[in-house]
Coordinates of C-alpha atoms and ligand atoms in Angstrom, one line a residue:
X1 CA -20.6 143.1 104.7
X2 CA -22.6 143.6 101.6
X3 CA -25.4 141.6 100.0
X4 CA -26.5 140.1 96.7
X5 CA -29.8 141.8 96.0
X6 CA -32.5 141.0 93.4
X7 CA -35.3 143.4 92.3
X8 CA -38.1 141.6 90.7
X9 CA -40.3 143.9 88.5
X10 CA -37.3 146.3 88.2
X11 CA -38.8 148.1 85.2
X12 CA -42.0 149.0 86.9
X13 CA -43.1 152.1 88.8
X14 CA -42.1 150.5 92.2
X15 CA -39.2 148.4 91.0
X16 CA -37.4 151.3 89.3
X17 CA -37.9 153.4 92.5
X18 CA -36.4 150.5 94.5
X19 CA -33.1 151.0 92.5
X20 CA -33.1 154.6 93.6
X21 CA -34.0 153.8 97.2
X22 CA -31.2 151.2 97.5
X23 CA -28.7 153.9 96.6
X24 CA -30.2 156.7 98.7
X25 CA -30.7 154.6 101.8
X26 CA -27.2 153.2 101.4
X27 CA -28.2 149.5 101.6
X28 CA -24.9 147.6 101.1
X29 CA -25.2 145.9 97.8
X30 CA -22.4 143.6 96.5
X31 CA -24.3 142.5 93.4
X32 CA -27.6 143.8 91.9
X33 CA -29.8 141.6 89.8
X34 CA -32.6 143.4 87.9
X35 CA -35.4 141.2 86.8
X36 CA -38.5 141.6 84.7
X37 CA -40.3 139.7 81.9
X38 CA -39.0 139.0 78.5
X39 CA -40.8 142.2 77.4
X40 CA -38.2 144.4 79.0
X41 CA -35.2 142.1 79.4
X42 CA -32.1 143.7 78.0
X43 CA -33.0 147.3 79.1
X44 CA -30.5 149.1 81.3
X45 CA -30.6 151.0 84.6
X46 CA -27.9 153.0 86.3
X47 CA -27.0 151.9 89.8
X48 CA -24.2 154.0 91.4
X49 CA -21.4 154.0 88.8
X50 CA -22.6 150.8 87.0
X51 CA -25.0 150.0 84.2
X52 CA -27.1 147.0 85.1
X53 CA -28.9 145.0 82.4
X54 CA -32.4 143.7 83.1
X55 CA -32.6 139.9 82.9
X56 CA -35.6 137.7 82.0
X57 CA -36.9 136.3 85.3
X58 CA -37.7 133.0 83.5
X59 CA -34.1 132.1 83.3
X60 CA -33.0 133.4 86.6
X61 CA -31.7 131.2 89.5
X62 CA -32.1 132.8 92.9
X63 CA -29.1 130.7 94.4
X64 CA -26.7 133.1 96.1
X65 CA -29.3 136.0 96.3
X66 CA -29.5 137.1 99.9
X67 CA -32.3 139.8 99.7
X68 CA -35.0 139.6 97.0
X69 CA -37.3 142.7 96.7
X70 CA -40.5 141.8 94.8
X71 CA -42.4 144.4 92.8
X72 CA -43.7 142.3 89.9
X73 CA -47.3 142.0 91.0
X74 CA -49.3 139.2 92.5
X75 CA -48.9 136.5 89.8
X76 CA -45.1 137.0 89.9
X77 CA -45.0 137.0 93.7
X78 CA -47.1 133.9 94.1
X79 CA -44.9 131.9 91.7
X80 CA -41.4 133.4 92.5
X81 CA -41.4 134.3 96.2
X82 CA -41.5 130.6 97.3
X83 CA -38.8 129.8 94.7
X84 CA -36.5 132.6 96.1
X85 CA -37.3 131.6 99.7
X86 CA -36.3 128.0 99.0
X87 CA -33.1 129.2 97.5
X88 CA -32.3 131.0 100.7
X89 CA -33.2 134.6 99.9
X90 CA -35.0 136.8 102.4
X91 CA -38.0 138.0 100.4
X92 CA -39.6 141.4 100.9
X93 CA -42.8 141.4 98.9
X94 CA -44.8 144.4 97.7
X95 CA -47.8 142.4 96.5
X96 CA -50.9 141.6 98.6
X97 CA -50.3 137.9 98.2
X98 CA -48.8 137.1 101.6
X99 CA -49.7 140.2 103.7
X100 CA -52.4 138.5 105.8
X101 CA -50.6 135.2 106.3
X102 CA -50.2 134.5 110.0
X103 CA -46.5 133.6 109.6
X104 CA -45.6 136.6 107.5
X105 CA -44.7 139.9 109.3
X106 CA -46.4 143.0 107.7
X107 CA -44.0 145.8 108.5
X108 CA -43.6 149.5 108.6
X109 CA -40.2 149.8 110.3
X110 CA -41.1 152.9 112.4
X111 CA -44.3 151.3 113.6
X112 CA -43.7 147.6 114.2
X113 CA -40.1 146.5 113.5
X114 CA -40.2 144.0 116.3
X115 CA -42.5 141.8 114.1
X116 CA -39.4 141.2 111.9
X117 CA -38.0 138.9 114.5
X118 CA -40.7 136.3 113.7
X119 CA -40.0 136.1 109.9
X120 CA -39.6 132.8 108.2
X121 CA -38.1 134.1 105.0
X122 CA -40.9 136.3 103.7
X123 CA -41.7 139.8 104.9
X124 CA -44.7 141.7 103.4
X125 CA -44.7 145.4 102.6
X126 CA -48.2 146.8 103.4
X127 CA -50.4 148.5 100.9
X128 CA -49.3 152.1 100.0
X129 CA -52.3 153.8 101.6
X130 CA -52.0 151.7 104.7
X131 CA -48.3 152.5 105.3
X132 CA -48.7 156.3 105.5
X133 CA -51.9 156.0 107.6
X134 CA -50.4 153.6 110.3
X135 CA -47.4 155.9 110.6
X136 CA -49.8 158.7 111.7
X137 CA -51.9 156.4 113.9
X138 CA -49.1 154.8 115.8
X139 CA -48.6 157.8 118.2
X140 CA -52.2 157.5 119.4
X141 CA -52.4 153.8 120.1
X142 CA -51.5 154.1 123.8
X143 CA -54.4 156.6 124.2
X144 CA -56.8 153.8 123.3
X145 CA -57.4 154.0 119.5
X146 CA -61.1 153.2 119.4
X147 CA -62.2 153.9 115.8
X148 CA -60.7 155.1 112.5
X149 CA -62.5 156.6 109.5
X150 CA -60.4 157.3 106.4
X151 CA -61.1 158.7 102.9
X152 CA -58.2 158.5 100.4
X153 CA -57.3 160.6 97.4
X154 CA -54.8 158.2 95.6
X155 CA -52.5 159.0 92.6
X156 CA -52.4 157.1 89.4
X157 CA -48.8 155.8 90.0
X158 CA -50.4 153.6 92.6
X159 CA -51.8 151.5 89.7
X160 CA -48.4 151.3 87.9
X161 CA -46.5 152.7 85.0
X162 CA -49.3 152.2 82.4
X163 CA -51.7 154.3 84.5
X164 CA -49.2 157.2 84.6
X165 CA -49.1 157.0 80.8
X166 CA -52.9 156.9 80.6
X167 CA -53.3 160.1 82.7
X168 CA -50.5 161.8 80.6
X169 CA -52.1 160.8 77.3
X170 CA -55.7 161.9 78.3
X171 CA -54.3 165.2 79.6
X172 CA -52.2 165.9 76.5
X173 CA -55.2 165.1 74.3
X174 CA -57.4 167.6 76.2
X175 CA -54.8 170.3 76.1
X176 CA -54.3 170.0 72.4
X177 CA -58.1 169.9 71.7
X178 CA -57.9 166.3 70.4
X179 CA -60.4 163.5 71.3
X180 CA -59.2 161.6 74.4
X181 CA -57.9 158.1 73.6
X182 CA -60.2 155.4 75.0
X183 CA -59.4 154.4 78.6
X184 CA -57.4 151.1 79.0
X185 CA -56.3 150.9 82.6
X186 CA -59.3 152.6 84.3
X187 CA -62.9 151.9 83.3
X188 CA -63.6 155.6 82.6
X189 CA -61.4 158.6 81.9
X190 CA -59.2 159.5 84.9
X191 CA -58.1 163.0 83.6
X192 CA -60.4 165.7 85.3
X193 CA -62.3 163.0 87.0
X194 CA -62.5 161.2 90.4
X195 CA -63.0 157.4 90.6
X196 CA -64.5 156.2 93.9
X197 CA -63.4 152.6 93.2
X198 CA -59.9 151.0 93.7
X199 CA -60.0 147.3 93.1
X200 CA -63.1 145.2 92.7
X201 CA -66.2 145.3 94.9
X202 CA -66.6 142.6 97.6
X203 CA -70.0 141.3 98.8
X204 CA -70.0 143.9 101.6
X205 CA -69.8 146.8 99.1
X206 CA -66.1 147.6 100.0
X207 CA -63.4 147.5 97.3
X208 CA -60.3 145.5 97.5
X209 CA -58.2 148.5 98.4
X210 CA -60.6 149.5 101.3
X211 CA -60.5 145.9 102.7
X212 CA -56.7 145.9 102.5
X213 CA -56.5 149.2 104.5
X214 CA -58.9 147.9 107.2
X215 CA -57.3 144.4 107.6
X216 CA -53.7 145.5 107.3
X217 CA -54.1 148.3 109.8
X218 CA -55.5 145.9 112.4
X219 CA -52.6 143.5 111.8
X220 CA -49.8 146.1 111.8
X221 CA -51.0 147.9 115.0
X222 CA -51.9 144.5 116.7
X223 CA -55.4 145.8 117.2
X224 CA -57.6 142.9 115.9
X225 CA -60.8 144.5 117.2
X226 CA -60.1 148.0 115.9
X227 CA -63.2 149.6 114.4
X228 CA -62.1 151.0 111.1
X229 CA -63.8 152.0 107.8
X230 CA -62.3 153.2 104.6
X231 CA -63.3 154.9 101.3
X232 CA -60.6 154.8 98.7
X233 CA -60.7 157.1 95.7
X234 CA -58.5 157.5 92.6
X235 CA -57.7 161.1 91.6
X236 CA -55.9 162.6 88.6
X237 CA -52.6 163.1 90.5
X238 CA -49.4 161.5 89.2
X239 CA -47.5 160.9 92.5
X240 CA -48.6 160.9 96.1
X241 CA -51.6 159.7 98.1
X242 CA -53.5 162.0 100.4
X243 CA -55.8 160.9 103.2
X244 CA -58.4 162.5 105.5
X245 CA -58.2 160.5 108.7
X246 CA -60.7 160.8 111.7
X247 CA -59.9 159.0 114.9
X248 CA -61.7 158.4 118.2
X249 CA -59.7 157.7 121.4
X250 CA -60.5 156.4 124.8
X251 CA -58.8 159.4 126.4
X252 CA -58.8 163.0 125.5
X253 CA -55.9 164.5 123.4
X254 CA -55.6 168.2 122.6
X255 CA -54.4 169.5 119.3
X256 CA -51.1 170.6 120.9
X257 CA -50.7 167.1 122.5
X258 CA -51.5 165.4 119.2
X259 CA -48.8 167.5 117.4
X260 CA -46.2 166.6 120.1
X261 CA -47.1 162.9 119.8
X262 CA -46.8 163.0 116.0
X263 CA -43.5 164.8 116.3
X264 CA -42.0 161.8 118.2
X265 CA -42.5 159.5 115.1
X266 CA -39.4 159.0 112.9
X267 CA -40.1 159.5 109.2
X268 CA -43.0 161.8 109.9
X269 CA -43.1 165.5 109.2
X270 CA -45.7 167.5 111.2
X271 CA -46.8 170.6 109.3
X272 CA -48.8 172.2 112.1
X273 CA -48.5 175.8 110.9
X274 CA -48.0 177.2 107.5
X275 CA -48.9 175.4 104.2
X276 CA -50.8 172.2 104.4
X277 CA -49.0 169.2 102.8
X278 CA -49.9 168.3 99.2
X279 CA -49.0 165.4 97.0
X280 CA -46.7 167.7 94.9
X281 CA -44.8 168.5 98.1
X282 CA -44.5 164.9 99.2
X283 CA -43.6 163.5 95.7
X284 CA -40.1 162.0 95.4
X285 CA -39.5 162.1 99.2
X286 CA -39.6 159.4 101.8
X287 CA -41.3 161.3 104.6
X288 CA -44.9 161.1 105.6
X289 CA -46.4 164.6 106.0
X290 CA -49.2 165.4 108.4
X291 CA -51.2 168.6 108.6
X292 CA -54.6 170.1 109.4
X293 CA -54.6 168.5 112.9
X294 CA -57.8 169.5 114.6
X295 CA -60.4 168.3 117.1
X296 CA -63.4 166.4 115.6
X297 CA -66.3 168.1 117.3
X298 CA -68.8 165.4 116.3
X299 CA -67.5 162.7 118.7
X300 CA -66.0 162.4 122.2
X301 CA -62.1 162.4 122.1
X302 CA -62.0 162.8 118.3
X303 CA -59.2 164.1 116.2
X304 CA -58.9 164.6 112.5
X305 CA -55.9 165.2 110.3
X306 CA -54.5 165.1 106.7
X307 CA -51.8 162.7 105.7
X308 CA -49.8 162.8 102.5
X309 CA -46.9 160.6 101.2
X310 CA -45.3 159.4 98.0
X311 CA -46.9 156.1 97.3
X312 CA -43.9 154.8 95.2
X313 CA -41.4 155.9 97.9
X314 CA -42.7 155.4 101.5
X315 CA -45.7 153.6 100.2
X316 CA -43.7 150.9 98.4
X317 CA -40.0 151.0 97.4
X318 CA -38.5 153.0 100.3
X319 CA -40.5 151.1 102.9
X320 CA -39.2 147.8 101.4
X321 CA -35.6 149.0 101.5
X322 CA -36.1 150.4 105.0
X323 CA -37.2 146.9 106.1
X324 CA -33.9 145.5 104.7
X325 CA -31.9 148.3 106.5
X326 CA -33.8 147.6 109.7
X327 CA -33.1 143.9 109.5
X328 CA -29.4 144.7 109.1
X329 CA -29.5 146.9 112.2
X330 CA -31.4 144.2 114.1
X331 CA -28.8 141.6 112.9
X332 CA -31.5 139.6 111.2
X333 CA -29.7 139.4 107.8
Ligands
NAP401 N1 -47.6 151.5 92.5 C1 -47.7 151.6 93.8 O1 -47.8 152.7 94.4 C2 -47.6 150.4 94.7 C3 -47.6 150.6 96.0 C4 -47.5 149.5 96.9 C5 -47.5 148.2 96.3 N2 -47.5 148.1 94.9 C6 -47.4 146.7 94.4 O2 -46.1 146.6 93.7 C7 -46.2 145.7 92.6 C8 -45.7 146.4 91.3 O3 -46.5 147.5 91.1 P1 -46.1 148.7 90.0 O4 -47.0 149.8 90.3 O5 -44.7 148.9 90.0 O6 -46.5 148.0 88.6 P2 -46.0 148.3 87.1 O7 -45.5 149.7 87.0 O8 -47.0 147.8 86.2 O9 -44.7 147.3 87.0 C9 -44.8 145.9 87.0 C10 -43.4 145.3 87.0 O10 -43.5 143.9 87.1 C11 -43.0 143.2 86.0 N3 -43.8 142.0 85.8 C12 -45.0 141.9 85.3 N4 -45.4 140.6 85.3 C13 -44.3 139.9 85.8 C14 -44.0 138.5 86.0 N5 -45.0 137.6 85.7 N6 -42.9 138.1 86.5 C15 -41.9 139.1 86.8 N7 -42.1 140.4 86.6 C16 -43.3 140.8 86.1 C17 -43.0 144.2 84.9 O11 -42.0 143.9 83.9 P3 -42.1 144.2 82.4 O12 -41.5 145.6 82.2 O13 -41.3 143.1 81.8 O14 -43.6 144.2 82.0 C18 -42.7 145.5 85.6 O15 -41.3 145.5 85.9 C19 -47.7 145.3 92.6 O16 -47.9 144.1 93.3 C20 -48.4 146.4 93.3 O17 -49.6 146.0 93.9 C21 -47.6 149.1 94.1

C-alpha cells in the first residue's frame, strides 16, 4: 500500500528537508504534492526519479490526500490544517498552532508513540529544541524526574531559509571587508554574536521558545507537574541545536548507569568517550547525540549532559516523517 502525500511549505527549510526524509525513511508515497505560495509555485524538486512541480496552495484541493505534512508556518497551518483534515487527510503539523490542544497528540515516536492512538486527524510535531531534549530525558523518567534546567544554543536554520541567508550575507560581508547589510530577520547582527531571545517575551520574562520547551516537555512526558526552566539562545551556527541539560532525580543514578539508560533509546547516539558532539557532526543526520554526561555536584541525584541534533531533520522534517512511518507500523493509517 502506498499513500498520496502533500507537503505544505515544500520550498522552506523544513519542507524541502521533508522531501529528503520521505525518501530516506522509505515512506511509501504513491503521489507527492508539493505546495507553497504563489511566490514559489512552478519551482521544481527531485523526488526519487521524478521531478515534482510546486503548486500554489490557494488552488489546491486536499481531496484524495491521505497524509499532509505541514511546514508552512502558523498562519498557513491555522487556515489549511482544518481544511485538509475535513478532506480526510491525516495532518502532521510542524507549527505551534495545535501542539497544546488537548485532543492533539504531540509526538516524538521513540518517546510517546502510544499517544498516536488518540489522534483525531491532527498530530503535532513538537518544537525542534523540545524534540532532542525529551529524547534524552525519557530514559530517566522512571527514576523520578524531579526538575530540568536547560540552556540552548540554537542554529539560524531554526528560523527558516531567510535566516540562513542573513547569516551567510553578514559573514561574507565581514570576510570581504564590506559593511554588513542591515539585519532583517533578527533585530541585531547574528554573525559573530549570540542572541539570548528566541520569540517574543511573555509577561513572566520567558520567551515564546522557552515557554514552548517547558509546556511541550510536560505534555510529551505526561509529567504535568514537572519543574522545568529554559533559556533559549540563538547562535551563529547554520544547522544543529545544542543544549546543556541539568536534571534532578528522586533516586540516584551513576554516570555509568546514565550511559546505559541513554543507550537503550532508539535514535540516540551516546558519545561517552572521545569527541563531544557538535552541531557540525549532527548536521544532516537524524540521530540525537548525547555527550559530556556527568554528575551535577550542586544538587542531590543530579546529572548533566550535552545534547545535539539537526533541528531541520530530527527537530522537524524527519520527526514528522517518522510519525507517519510509526502510524503505518501501528496500523493507524
Ligand atoms: N526551521 C526549523 O528548525 C523548524 C523546526 C521545527 C518547526 N519549524 C516550523 O516549521 C514551519 C516552517 O519553518 P521553516 O523554517 O521551514 O520556514 P521557511 O524556511 O521560512 O519556509 C516557509 C515555507 O512556508 C511557505 N509558506 C509561507 N506562507 C505560507 C502560506 N500562507 N501558505 C502556504 N505556505 C506558506 C513558504 O513558501 P514560499 O516559498 O512560497 O514563500 C515556504 O515553503 C514553521 O511553522 C516553523 O515554526 C521549523
